[in-house]
Backbone as JSON, one array per atom type, in Angstrom:
{
  "sequence": "XXXXXXXXXXXXXXXXXXXXXXXXXXXXXXXXXXXXXXXXXXXXXXXXXXXXXXXXXXXXXXXXXXXXXXXXXXXXXXXXXXXXXXXXXXXXXXXXXXXXXXXXXXXXXXXXXXXXXXXXXXXXXXXXXXXXXXXXXXXXXXXXXXXXXXXXXXXXXXXXXXXXXXXXXXXXXXXXXXXXXXXXXXXXXXXXXXXXXXXXXXXXXXXXXXXXXXXXXXXXXXXXXXXXXXXXXXXXXXXXXXXXXXXXXXXXXXXXXXXXXXXXX",
  "N": [[14.56, -60.23, 54.75], [16.64, -58.61, 53.48], [17.77, -55.91, 52.22], [15.8, -53.96, 53.86], [16.57, -54.74, 56.26], [19.23, -53.73, 56.17], [18.62, -50.96, 55.78], [17.33, -50.09, 58.08], [19.33, -50.96, 60.03], [21.53, -49.28, 59.39], [20.24, -46.64, 59.83], [20.08, -46.94, 62.48], [22.49, -47.02, 63.61], [23.32, -44.36, 62.41], [21.97, -42.74, 64.17], [22.94, -43.44, 66.83], [25.64, -42.32, 66.15], [25.27, -39.7, 65.98], [24.75, -37.97, 68.31], [25.45, -35.56, 68.74], [24.14, -33.71, 67.0], [21.6, -34.54, 67.05], [18.27, -33.4, 68.24], [17.61, -32.26, 71.6], [15.4, -32.73, 74.24], [13.74, -31.2, 77.2], [11.87, -33.07, 79.29], [9.02, -34.24, 81.12], [7.49, -36.12, 83.83], [5.41, -35.4, 85.73], [3.77, -32.76, 87.45], [4.69, -29.54, 89.18], [7.37, -28.63, 91.11], [10.45, -28.58, 89.38], [13.62, -29.5, 89.89], [16.3, -27.14, 89.6], [14.97, -25.81, 87.19], [12.24, -24.96, 87.04], [9.08, -24.62, 87.34], [6.58, -26.95, 86.72], [3.58, -26.8, 84.89], [5.02, -24.57, 83.94], [7.28, -24.08, 82.17], [9.48, -23.15, 79.78], [9.35, -24.64, 76.43], [9.0, -27.6, 77.3], [8.18, -30.84, 77.45], [5.51, -33.07, 77.52], [5.96, -36.75, 78.94], [5.0, -38.64, 80.07], [2.68, -40.95, 81.55], [0.32, -41.68, 78.96], [-2.15, -41.66, 79.71], [-2.58, -39.58, 81.37], [-2.16, -37.22, 79.81], [-4.36, -35.68, 79.01], [-5.11, -34.3, 81.1], [-2.8, -33.08, 82.03], [-2.79, -31.33, 79.53], [-4.97, -29.95, 80.52], [-4.1, -27.86, 82.46], [-3.47, -24.87, 81.93], [-3.84, -21.82, 80.56], [-6.6, -19.83, 79.93], [-8.96, -17.63, 78.49], [-9.79, -14.25, 80.09], [-7.81, -12.8, 82.78], [-8.63, -10.59, 84.04], [-11.49, -10.62, 84.21], [-12.19, -13.23, 85.3], [-10.76, -12.43, 87.98], [-12.33, -10.29, 88.92], [-14.87, -11.54, 89.2], [-14.43, -13.63, 91.02], [-13.45, -12.34, 93.1], [-15.95, -11.04, 94.08], [-17.44, -13.48, 94.88], [-15.48, -14.47, 96.83], [-15.93, -12.39, 98.87], [-18.67, -12.6, 99.5], [-18.78, -15.4, 100.23], [-17.77, -17.86, 102.7], [-17.04, -20.18, 102.53], [-16.3, -20.68, 99.56], [-14.21, -18.97, 99.9], [-12.71, -20.58, 101.41], [-12.14, -22.7, 99.64], [-10.65, -21.63, 97.44], [-8.48, -20.38, 98.7], [-7.37, -22.76, 99.66], [-6.42, -24.11, 97.42], [-4.66, -22.23, 96.47], [-2.76, -22.83, 98.53], [-1.6, -25.31, 97.95], [0.98, -25.67, 96.45], [2.86, -24.84, 98.47], [3.02, -26.31, 100.36], [5.43, -28.18, 99.74], [7.4, -26.43, 99.9], [7.25, -25.66, 102.55], [7.62, -27.94, 104.06], [5.25, -29.49, 104.66], [2.69, -31.85, 105.68], [0.41, -33.75, 103.3], [-2.92, -32.79, 103.22], [-6.68, -32.63, 103.68], [-9.34, -30.87, 102.23], [-12.66, -30.46, 102.84], [-15.56, -30.09, 101.48], [-18.8, -30.1, 102.87], [-22.14, -30.94, 102.24], [-25.33, -31.66, 103.28], [-27.38, -31.59, 101.28], [-28.39, -31.49, 97.82], [-27.44, -29.09, 95.36], [-26.42, -26.49, 96.82], [-24.19, -25.4, 96.2], [-21.68, -26.83, 95.95], [-20.31, -28.05, 94.46], [-19.98, -26.29, 92.31], [-18.44, -24.41, 93.9], [-16.01, -26.16, 94.13], [-15.13, -26.05, 91.22], [-14.35, -23.1, 91.22], [-12.13, -23.27, 92.93], [-10.46, -24.93, 91.2], [-10.28, -23.31, 88.87], [-8.15, -21.82, 89.49], [-5.8, -22.83, 88.45], [-6.61, -24.44, 86.15], [-8.7, -25.93, 83.33], [-11.36, -26.02, 84.92], [-13.91, -27.8, 84.26], [-15.72, -30.87, 84.76], [-13.7, -33.81, 84.53], [-11.63, -32.81, 83.12], [-9.39, -31.02, 84.66], [-10.78, -31.21, 87.24], [-11.63, -34.16, 88.87], [-13.76, -36.95, 89.78], [-15.2, -38.94, 92.4], [-15.17, -41.49, 91.5], [-13.53, -43.85, 91.29], [-10.44, -46.04, 91.64], [-8.3, -47.0, 94.76], [-5.82, -47.32, 93.98], [-5.88, -45.68, 91.66], [-6.25, -43.21, 92.33], [-4.02, -42.7, 93.74], [-2.26, -42.6, 91.63], [-2.88, -40.15, 90.06], [-2.61, -38.44, 92.29], [0.09, -38.47, 92.4], [1.22, -37.8, 90.06], [0.09, -35.04, 89.89], [1.5, -34.2, 92.13], [2.52, -31.53, 93.21], [0.47, -29.88, 92.86], [-2.94, -29.18, 93.36], [-5.56, -31.42, 94.31], [-8.61, -32.11, 93.01], [-11.77, -33.13, 93.86], [-14.92, -34.45, 93.46], [-18.02, -35.35, 94.33], [-18.57, -37.39, 96.8], [-19.89, -39.5, 97.33], [-19.64, -41.3, 95.22], [-17.63, -42.82, 95.78], [-17.89, -44.82, 97.82], [-18.86, -48.16, 98.95], [-21.14, -50.91, 98.75], [-21.84, -50.98, 101.44], [-21.62, -48.54, 102.32], [-18.97, -47.88, 103.12], [-15.77, -45.94, 102.68], [-13.8, -46.46, 99.53], [-11.49, -45.94, 99.61], [-8.27, -44.69, 101.66], [-8.35, -42.1, 103.62], [-6.09, -41.66, 105.75], [-4.25, -42.89, 104.6], [-3.66, -41.78, 101.82], [-2.89, -38.66, 102.61], [-0.47, -39.6, 103.84], [1.21, -39.27, 101.76], [2.7, -41.01, 99.93], [2.65, -43.73, 97.58], [1.41, -47.11, 97.6], [3.71, -49.61, 97.31], [3.87, -51.83, 94.14], [3.57, -54.58, 92.13], [5.0, -55.32, 88.89], [3.94, -55.87, 85.38], [5.68, -56.74, 83.82], [7.49, -57.96, 85.41], [9.56, -57.41, 88.76], [9.46, -54.43, 91.0], [7.0, -51.56, 90.8], [7.93, -48.34, 90.94], [7.25, -46.34, 94.01], [4.67, -44.08, 93.81], [4.83, -40.55, 94.82], [3.54, -37.39, 96.73], [2.7, -34.27, 97.37], [0.61, -32.36, 98.35], [-2.62, -30.67, 98.18], [-5.72, -31.9, 99.01], [-8.86, -31.3, 97.59], [-12.27, -31.64, 98.16], [-15.59, -32.84, 97.68], [-19.15, -33.47, 98.92], [-22.17, -35.23, 99.95], [-22.03, -35.99, 102.34], [-20.03, -36.51, 105.52], [-16.24, -36.56, 105.36], [-14.57, -38.26, 106.84], [-15.14, -40.57, 109.68], [-15.88, -41.79, 112.88], [-14.74, -44.17, 112.93], [-12.57, -44.05, 111.73], [-10.54, -42.96, 113.13], [-8.29, -40.91, 115.12], [-5.85, -39.81, 113.69], [-6.86, -39.4, 110.95], [-8.93, -37.65, 111.34], [-7.57, -35.42, 111.9], [-6.49, -34.86, 109.75], [-8.17, -33.6, 107.99], [-9.99, -30.95, 107.03], [-13.38, -30.16, 107.49], [-15.75, -28.55, 106.12], [-18.76, -27.77, 106.72], [-22.04, -27.01, 105.76], [-25.46, -25.56, 105.25], [-26.75, -23.72, 103.93], [-27.45, -22.47, 100.46], [-24.06, -21.75, 99.17], [-23.25, -20.31, 96.54], [-24.87, -17.67, 94.91], [-25.51, -17.74, 92.04], [-24.96, -20.0, 90.41], [-25.01, -21.12, 87.99], [-24.15, -19.52, 86.52], [-21.52, -18.65, 87.6], [-20.31, -20.98, 86.93], [-20.23, -21.25, 84.22], [-18.68, -19.02, 83.73], [-16.1, -19.64, 84.91], [-15.49, -21.85, 83.23], [-14.67, -20.52, 81.24], [-12.71, -18.85, 81.7], [-9.65, -19.17, 83.07], [-6.67, -20.27, 84.83], [-5.06, -18.13, 84.85], [-4.42, -17.13, 87.74], [-2.95, -19.12, 89.06], [-0.61, -19.43, 87.9], [0.78, -16.88, 87.83], [1.09, -16.93, 90.65], [3.04, -18.68, 90.98], [4.99, -17.4, 90.15], [4.96, -15.19, 91.77], [5.92, -16.66, 93.98], [8.62, -17.76, 93.15], [9.75, -15.28, 92.73]],
  "CA": [[14.6, -58.96, 53.74], [18.25, -57.99, 53.66], [17.66, -54.64, 52.0], [15.24, -53.56, 54.78], [17.57, -54.79, 57.58], [20.53, -52.79, 55.99], [18.25, -49.32, 55.89], [17.22, -50.12, 59.63], [20.75, -50.98, 60.66], [22.05, -48.03, 59.1], [19.55, -45.59, 60.51], [20.11, -47.01, 63.79], [24.15, -46.56, 63.48], [23.55, -42.79, 62.47], [21.42, -42.16, 65.51], [24.08, -43.71, 67.57], [26.87, -41.95, 65.99], [25.29, -38.19, 65.83], [24.0, -37.61, 69.47], [25.77, -33.99, 68.77], [23.22, -33.06, 66.04], [20.06, -34.67, 67.4], [17.59, -32.49, 69.19], [17.28, -32.53, 72.64], [13.99, -31.74, 74.86], [13.16, -31.39, 78.3], [10.63, -33.63, 79.33], [8.58, -34.39, 82.87], [6.39, -36.81, 83.94], [4.38, -34.97, 86.72], [3.62, -31.27, 87.51], [4.97, -29.22, 90.4], [8.6, -28.24, 91.32], [11.32, -29.2, 88.76], [14.81, -28.7, 90.37], [16.95, -26.17, 88.53], [14.18, -25.59, 85.97], [11.29, -24.48, 87.55], [7.59, -25.0, 88.17], [5.76, -27.51, 85.66], [3.82, -26.89, 83.37], [5.28, -23.08, 83.51], [8.79, -23.94, 81.78], [9.27, -23.02, 78.33], [9.72, -25.91, 75.67], [9.02, -28.74, 77.91], [7.36, -31.83, 77.0], [5.16, -34.37, 78.73], [6.71, -37.91, 78.4], [4.63, -39.54, 81.4], [1.63, -42.03, 81.19], [-0.69, -41.2, 78.16], [-3.85, -41.54, 80.21], [-2.74, -38.18, 81.89], [-2.12, -36.42, 79.02], [-5.64, -34.89, 78.99], [-5.19, -33.72, 82.67], [-1.61, -32.13, 81.95], [-3.13, -30.59, 78.65], [-6.0, -29.05, 81.1], [-3.56, -26.94, 83.07], [-3.3, -24.26, 81.3], [-4.63, -20.64, 80.52], [-7.89, -19.22, 78.85], [-9.89, -16.31, 78.55], [-9.33, -12.96, 80.47], [-7.68, -12.94, 83.81], [-9.4, -9.83, 84.85], [-12.84, -11.08, 84.17], [-11.93, -13.92, 86.48], [-10.64, -11.76, 89.44], [-13.53, -9.7, 89.55], [-16.07, -12.36, 89.56], [-14.02, -14.51, 92.22], [-13.45, -11.32, 94.32], [-17.26, -10.96, 94.76], [-17.69, -14.59, 95.74], [-14.77, -14.39, 97.98], [-16.07, -11.41, 100.08], [-19.88, -13.36, 99.91], [-18.86, -16.91, 100.73], [-16.55, -18.06, 103.52], [-16.74, -21.66, 101.72], [-15.64, -20.28, 98.55], [-12.76, -18.49, 100.04], [-11.82, -21.73, 101.95], [-11.44, -23.57, 98.53], [-9.82, -20.98, 96.43], [-7.3, -20.57, 99.55], [-6.66, -23.94, 99.84], [-5.72, -24.22, 95.89], [-3.3, -21.5, 96.6], [-1.8, -23.42, 99.41], [-0.98, -26.59, 97.7], [2.46, -25.57, 96.27], [3.35, -24.22, 99.77], [3.48, -27.84, 101.28], [6.94, -28.47, 99.67], [8.2, -25.56, 100.6], [6.81, -25.65, 104.25], [7.61, -29.16, 104.6], [3.89, -30.05, 105.37], [2.05, -33.19, 105.07], [-0.78, -33.25, 102.49], [-4.28, -32.87, 103.89], [-7.95, -32.62, 103.01], [-10.2, -29.68, 102.68], [-14.04, -31.43, 102.25], [-16.84, -29.4, 101.33], [-19.77, -31.23, 103.17], [-23.66, -30.4, 102.39], [-26.28, -32.73, 103.26], [-28.55, -31.83, 100.16], [-27.95, -31.06, 96.54], [-28.17, -27.76, 95.13], [-25.99, -25.73, 97.76], [-22.87, -25.09, 95.11], [-20.34, -27.2, 96.51], [-19.46, -28.62, 93.04], [-19.27, -24.86, 91.77], [-17.2, -24.17, 94.87], [-14.89, -26.74, 93.73], [-14.91, -25.57, 90.16], [-13.98, -21.91, 91.3], [-10.84, -23.32, 93.44], [-9.64, -25.56, 90.44], [-9.98, -22.49, 88.04], [-6.87, -20.86, 89.76], [-4.76, -23.57, 87.75], [-6.65, -24.77, 85.0], [-9.87, -26.08, 82.91], [-12.33, -26.77, 86.01], [-14.71, -28.55, 83.84], [-15.4, -32.37, 85.26], [-13.09, -34.71, 83.48], [-10.52, -31.83, 82.91], [-8.65, -30.89, 86.0], [-11.38, -31.51, 88.01], [-12.24, -35.6, 89.1], [-14.61, -37.4, 90.61], [-14.8, -40.31, 93.34], [-15.23, -42.89, 90.63], [-12.13, -44.44, 90.81], [-9.8, -47.07, 92.72], [-7.65, -46.36, 95.34], [-4.71, -46.9, 93.0], [-5.79, -44.55, 90.36], [-6.07, -41.75, 93.33], [-2.62, -42.48, 94.15], [-1.39, -42.29, 90.38], [-3.22, -39.1, 90.0], [-2.03, -37.71, 93.24], [1.51, -38.31, 92.0], [1.17, -36.97, 88.7], [0.04, -33.74, 90.19], [2.71, -33.94, 92.66], [2.61, -30.39, 94.19], [-0.62, -29.14, 92.65], [-4.12, -29.92, 94.43], [-6.25, -32.36, 93.55], [-9.77, -31.79, 93.08], [-12.29, -34.72, 93.63], [-16.23, -34.16, 93.64], [-19.22, -36.52, 94.6], [-17.9, -38.45, 97.59], [-20.62, -40.66, 97.31], [-19.58, -42.21, 94.25], [-16.61, -43.43, 96.37], [-18.43, -45.65, 98.76], [-19.07, -49.53, 98.54], [-22.3, -51.29, 99.27], [-21.92, -50.88, 103.03], [-21.3, -47.28, 102.87], [-17.81, -47.35, 103.14], [-14.88, -45.49, 101.57], [-12.95, -47.28, 98.8], [-10.0, -45.56, 99.82], [-8.02, -44.36, 102.98], [-7.65, -40.74, 103.76], [-4.89, -41.54, 106.32], [-3.07, -43.4, 103.3], [-3.45, -40.46, 100.83], [-2.29, -37.96, 103.28], [0.99, -39.94, 104.09], [2.15, -38.63, 100.6], [3.37, -42.22, 99.4], [1.83, -44.71, 97.33], [1.49, -48.67, 97.84], [4.61, -50.44, 96.34], [3.14, -52.48, 93.42], [4.25, -55.34, 91.2], [4.79, -54.68, 87.5], [3.4, -57.03, 84.45], [7.13, -57.32, 83.38], [8.64, -58.47, 86.86], [9.93, -56.39, 89.68], [8.4, -53.4, 91.69], [6.96, -50.43, 90.34], [8.44, -47.05, 91.88], [5.95, -45.56, 94.61], [4.46, -42.37, 93.72], [4.89, -39.44, 95.9], [3.18, -36.32, 96.36], [2.68, -33.23, 98.45], [-0.58, -31.11, 97.99], [-3.75, -30.36, 99.14], [-7.01, -32.74, 98.38], [-9.94, -30.28, 98.08], [-13.28, -32.56, 97.7], [-16.91, -32.24, 98.34], [-19.75, -34.58, 98.78], [-23.09, -34.85, 100.78], [-21.52, -36.43, 103.71], [-18.47, -36.35, 106.08], [-15.29, -37.62, 104.74], [-14.4, -39.38, 107.65], [-15.94, -41.23, 110.62], [-15.34, -42.29, 114.11], [-14.11, -45.75, 112.72], [-11.16, -43.71, 111.1], [-9.37, -42.83, 114.01], [-8.07, -39.46, 115.15], [-4.93, -39.38, 112.53], [-7.77, -39.12, 109.76], [-9.5, -36.43, 111.74], [-6.58, -34.34, 112.19], [-5.79, -34.24, 108.32], [-9.26, -33.24, 107.21], [-10.57, -29.66, 107.52], [-14.53, -30.65, 107.1], [-16.54, -27.51, 105.78], [-20.21, -28.17, 106.69], [-23.19, -26.02, 105.49], [-26.67, -26.12, 104.6], [-27.55, -23.08, 102.86], [-26.42, -22.34, 99.09], [-23.03, -20.63, 99.2], [-23.33, -19.41, 95.71], [-26.12, -17.35, 94.39], [-25.73, -18.26, 90.67], [-24.16, -21.33, 90.47], [-24.85, -21.46, 86.59], [-23.61, -18.09, 86.02], [-20.18, -18.93, 87.94], [-19.74, -22.25, 86.6], [-19.95, -20.97, 82.88], [-17.64, -18.17, 83.42], [-14.8, -20.17, 85.15], [-15.2, -22.71, 82.23], [-14.3, -19.61, 79.83], [-11.72, -17.95, 81.83], [-9.1, -19.98, 84.0], [-5.53, -20.83, 84.66], [-3.96, -16.94, 85.19], [-3.98, -17.0, 88.94], [-2.07, -19.99, 89.55], [0.57, -19.18, 87.01], [0.92, -15.78, 88.53], [1.14, -17.17, 91.94], [3.93, -19.24, 91.09], [6.03, -16.57, 89.68], [5.63, -14.72, 92.84], [6.71, -17.76, 94.92], [10.08, -17.63, 92.75], [10.31, -13.87, 92.91]],
  "C": [[16.0, -58.2, 54.29], [18.14, -56.47, 53.3], [16.91, -53.72, 53.2], [15.94, -53.51, 56.1], [18.8, -53.79, 57.52], [19.76, -51.45, 56.23], [18.13, -49.41, 57.51], [18.33, -50.16, 60.45], [21.38, -49.63, 60.49], [21.47, -46.65, 59.75], [19.83, -45.7, 62.29], [21.62, -46.63, 64.16], [24.05, -44.6, 63.62], [22.96, -42.2, 63.58], [22.52, -42.06, 66.21], [25.11, -42.66, 67.4], [26.48, -40.31, 65.65], [24.34, -37.72, 67.04], [24.61, -35.89, 69.46], [24.91, -33.3, 68.01], [21.69, -33.54, 66.32], [19.59, -33.84, 68.26], [17.41, -32.87, 70.47], [15.89, -31.85, 73.36], [14.07, -32.34, 76.06], [12.16, -31.67, 78.72], [10.33, -34.16, 80.98], [7.47, -35.5, 82.5], [5.25, -36.58, 85.08], [4.53, -33.49, 86.69], [4.62, -31.14, 89.13], [6.61, -28.44, 90.04], [9.53, -29.16, 90.4], [12.55, -28.74, 89.14], [15.82, -28.2, 89.3], [16.33, -25.92, 87.47], [13.19, -24.71, 86.3], [9.88, -24.95, 88.08], [6.68, -25.87, 86.98], [4.24, -27.19, 85.92], [4.31, -25.29, 83.0], [6.68, -22.95, 83.02], [8.46, -24.1, 80.28], [10.14, -24.35, 77.6], [9.69, -27.06, 76.55], [7.89, -29.47, 77.42], [6.96, -32.85, 77.84], [5.39, -35.55, 78.11], [6.06, -38.68, 79.66], [3.46, -40.31, 80.37], [0.62, -41.29, 80.36], [-1.97, -40.81, 78.81], [-3.79, -40.14, 81.01], [-2.3, -37.17, 80.99], [-3.22, -35.42, 78.9], [-5.58, -33.65, 80.07], [-3.78, -32.83, 82.48], [-1.83, -31.15, 80.75], [-4.0, -29.3, 79.47], [-5.57, -27.74, 81.92], [-2.88, -25.79, 82.43], [-4.12, -22.84, 81.36], [-5.48, -20.26, 79.47], [-8.59, -18.22, 79.04], [-8.95, -15.15, 78.99], [-9.06, -13.18, 82.36], [-8.53, -11.88, 84.69], [-10.76, -10.02, 85.14], [-12.88, -12.08, 85.54], [-11.72, -13.37, 87.86], [-11.68, -11.24, 89.71], [-14.8, -10.37, 89.85], [-15.91, -13.19, 90.73], [-14.02, -13.59, 93.12], [-14.94, -11.14, 94.92], [-17.79, -12.25, 95.41], [-16.76, -14.72, 96.73], [-15.29, -13.56, 99.32], [-17.74, -12.13, 100.15], [-19.94, -14.57, 100.61], [-17.64, -17.29, 101.47], [-16.02, -19.65, 102.93], [-15.87, -21.47, 100.59], [-14.19, -19.78, 98.83], [-11.88, -19.71, 100.54], [-11.16, -22.6, 100.52], [-10.54, -22.82, 97.48], [-8.35, -20.9, 97.26], [-6.42, -21.94, 99.73], [-5.87, -24.47, 98.45], [-4.5, -23.41, 95.88], [-2.31, -22.23, 97.25], [-1.19, -24.78, 99.18], [0.57, -26.65, 97.29], [3.12, -24.98, 97.47], [4.0, -25.36, 100.25], [4.78, -28.08, 101.07], [7.63, -27.76, 100.54], [8.44, -25.47, 102.05], [7.28, -26.92, 104.87], [6.31, -29.79, 105.3], [3.12, -30.94, 104.68], [0.63, -32.78, 104.17], [-2.01, -33.28, 103.69], [-5.22, -32.49, 103.03], [-8.81, -31.4, 103.19], [-11.83, -30.37, 102.05], [-15.22, -30.44, 102.51], [-17.98, -30.11, 101.67], [-21.25, -30.48, 103.15], [-24.43, -31.62, 102.45], [-27.62, -32.7, 102.2], [-27.43, -31.09, 98.9], [-28.03, -29.31, 96.21], [-27.55, -26.78, 95.87], [-25.02, -25.19, 96.8], [-21.83, -25.47, 95.52], [-19.45, -27.7, 95.27], [-18.82, -27.46, 92.32], [-18.04, -24.32, 92.74], [-15.6, -24.5, 94.26], [-14.31, -26.28, 92.16], [-14.02, -24.35, 90.19], [-12.72, -22.14, 91.74], [-10.02, -23.99, 92.01], [-9.27, -24.51, 89.29], [-8.67, -21.81, 88.19], [-5.85, -21.47, 88.71], [-5.07, -24.07, 86.48], [-8.44, -25.05, 84.52], [-10.85, -26.73, 84.22], [-13.58, -27.93, 85.7], [-14.6, -30.28, 84.33], [-14.98, -32.94, 84.33], [-11.94, -34.0, 82.78], [-9.55, -31.9, 83.99], [-9.26, -31.56, 86.99], [-11.95, -33.29, 88.01], [-13.08, -35.92, 89.61], [-14.11, -38.75, 91.43], [-14.8, -41.5, 92.78], [-14.32, -43.42, 90.33], [-11.68, -45.29, 91.9], [-8.96, -46.25, 93.55], [-6.26, -46.25, 94.64], [-4.73, -45.98, 92.21], [-5.59, -43.16, 91.3], [-4.6, -41.56, 93.4], [-1.94, -41.96, 92.89], [-1.59, -40.92, 90.28], [-2.41, -38.01, 90.83], [-0.41, -37.28, 92.8], [1.64, -37.58, 91.01], [1.01, -35.36, 89.03], [1.06, -33.14, 90.98], [2.68, -32.55, 93.66], [1.12, -29.35, 93.72], [-1.98, -29.76, 93.28], [-4.77, -30.57, 93.37], [-7.73, -32.42, 94.05], [-10.73, -33.08, 92.93], [-13.88, -34.3, 93.93], [-16.77, -35.55, 93.7], [-18.44, -37.7, 95.33], [-18.6, -39.78, 97.33], [-20.41, -41.87, 96.26], [-18.35, -43.2, 94.68], [-17.06, -44.74, 97.28], [-18.95, -47.06, 98.28], [-20.75, -49.73, 98.96], [-23.07, -51.05, 100.68], [-21.81, -49.36, 103.32], [-19.93, -46.73, 103.34], [-16.73, -47.06, 102.45], [-13.97, -46.44, 100.71], [-11.52, -47.12, 98.97], [-9.74, -44.97, 101.2], [-7.63, -43.01, 103.07], [-6.36, -40.82, 104.44], [-4.22, -41.71, 105.33], [-2.56, -42.14, 102.45], [-2.77, -39.42, 101.48], [-0.98, -38.3, 103.91], [1.52, -39.31, 102.8], [2.96, -39.53, 99.96], [2.52, -43.33, 98.92], [2.22, -46.05, 97.84], [2.57, -49.03, 96.84], [3.66, -51.71, 95.41], [3.75, -53.23, 92.44], [4.0, -54.91, 89.55], [4.59, -55.92, 86.49], [4.85, -57.39, 84.12], [8.17, -57.7, 84.31], [9.09, -56.97, 87.69], [8.97, -55.38, 90.37], [7.98, -52.13, 91.11], [7.3, -49.43, 91.34], [7.07, -46.65, 92.23], [5.88, -44.39, 94.11], [4.5, -41.84, 94.86], [4.33, -38.12, 95.39], [3.14, -35.44, 97.63], [1.79, -32.27, 98.32], [-1.69, -31.47, 98.66], [-4.7, -31.19, 98.19], [-8.18, -31.88, 98.49], [-11.53, -31.21, 97.14], [-14.66, -31.97, 98.23], [-17.88, -33.62, 98.29], [-20.97, -34.2, 99.89], [-23.13, -35.63, 102.35], [-20.46, -36.03, 104.21], [-17.72, -37.08, 105.33], [-14.69, -38.8, 105.72], [-15.21, -39.71, 109.14], [-15.24, -41.68, 112.04], [-14.38, -43.36, 114.02], [-12.54, -45.22, 112.07], [-10.05, -43.38, 112.06], [-8.83, -41.45, 114.01], [-6.89, -39.24, 114.17], [-5.87, -38.96, 111.52], [-8.34, -37.95, 109.96], [-8.79, -35.34, 111.62], [-6.03, -33.88, 110.67], [-7.02, -34.14, 107.26], [-9.83, -32.12, 107.89], [-12.32, -29.98, 106.8], [-15.45, -29.24, 107.29], [-17.84, -28.06, 105.84], [-21.04, -27.15, 106.55], [-24.46, -26.22, 104.99], [-27.33, -25.1, 103.75], [-26.62, -22.85, 101.58], [-25.42, -21.09, 99.2], [-22.6, -19.65, 97.97], [-24.61, -19.1, 94.95], [-26.46, -17.7, 93.17], [-24.87, -19.04, 90.26], [-23.78, -21.32, 88.87], [-24.04, -20.38, 85.91], [-21.85, -18.35, 86.15], [-19.58, -19.87, 87.23], [-19.28, -21.99, 84.98], [-18.53, -20.04, 82.81], [-16.25, -18.56, 83.92], [-14.45, -21.32, 84.11], [-14.57, -21.77, 81.0], [-13.02, -18.56, 80.32], [-10.97, -18.79, 83.25], [-7.58, -20.08, 83.75], [-4.38, -19.44, 85.13], [-3.33, -16.98, 86.46], [-2.93, -17.88, 89.52], [-0.55, -19.83, 88.91], [1.47, -17.89, 87.64], [1.48, -16.01, 89.89], [2.44, -17.97, 92.15], [4.99, -18.49, 90.98], [6.26, -15.64, 90.82], [6.52, -15.55, 93.84], [8.24, -17.83, 94.51], [10.47, -16.13, 93.12], [10.69, -13.74, 94.63]]
}
């Protein structure tokens, strides 16, 4: 196809010879601090250029609804429930780890029964930064160790919310991932299909999780225990969970953006 070849060849040469007129874009593959530019995703004209599977997660970290409505409702929860207060405080704490050079750690809401509000408490914490609906910013434990590492690496300095611990256990009741490994802040080196070693993921954030059992056991050792704040409770921690869940699904993302602005100020 000589005509088509000539067109493609000329188009290629045109791109090579016109770098001065081609538009340039600032792109990122992960969230958090972006040296000399600011904090992702709060940078103007920034484009996501990472793994397409994280596109929806990137888009979920945004603002929606009314900040005052969110503040008023969360303030009532804050005064009523220490567990909600911990979840929200841990959410705000995540971008501070990098500045203070602190290792990642887990905050685990543990209730031995359903209907106590632990999932809604996670949603309130997630609504600090983005859409707290399950499958958007909030994730579940129904994934592999590798997927958790990649998600932590993508979020980088933002908190990772994971619900339903029981989904991460095998037939013998053992976790499919290592708390100690995740709190090391660096992923395992893995081979690429095209050859070579894939660059290891890195992160420095807070993991905020929930489940109907404790996250670590005696078999995990002191190192894992020291990196988990286990918050155990029996009584409901949110009086009207349905109302709160609906409100934070409609109003979210403002507090995190303002918090980052305060950090830079």
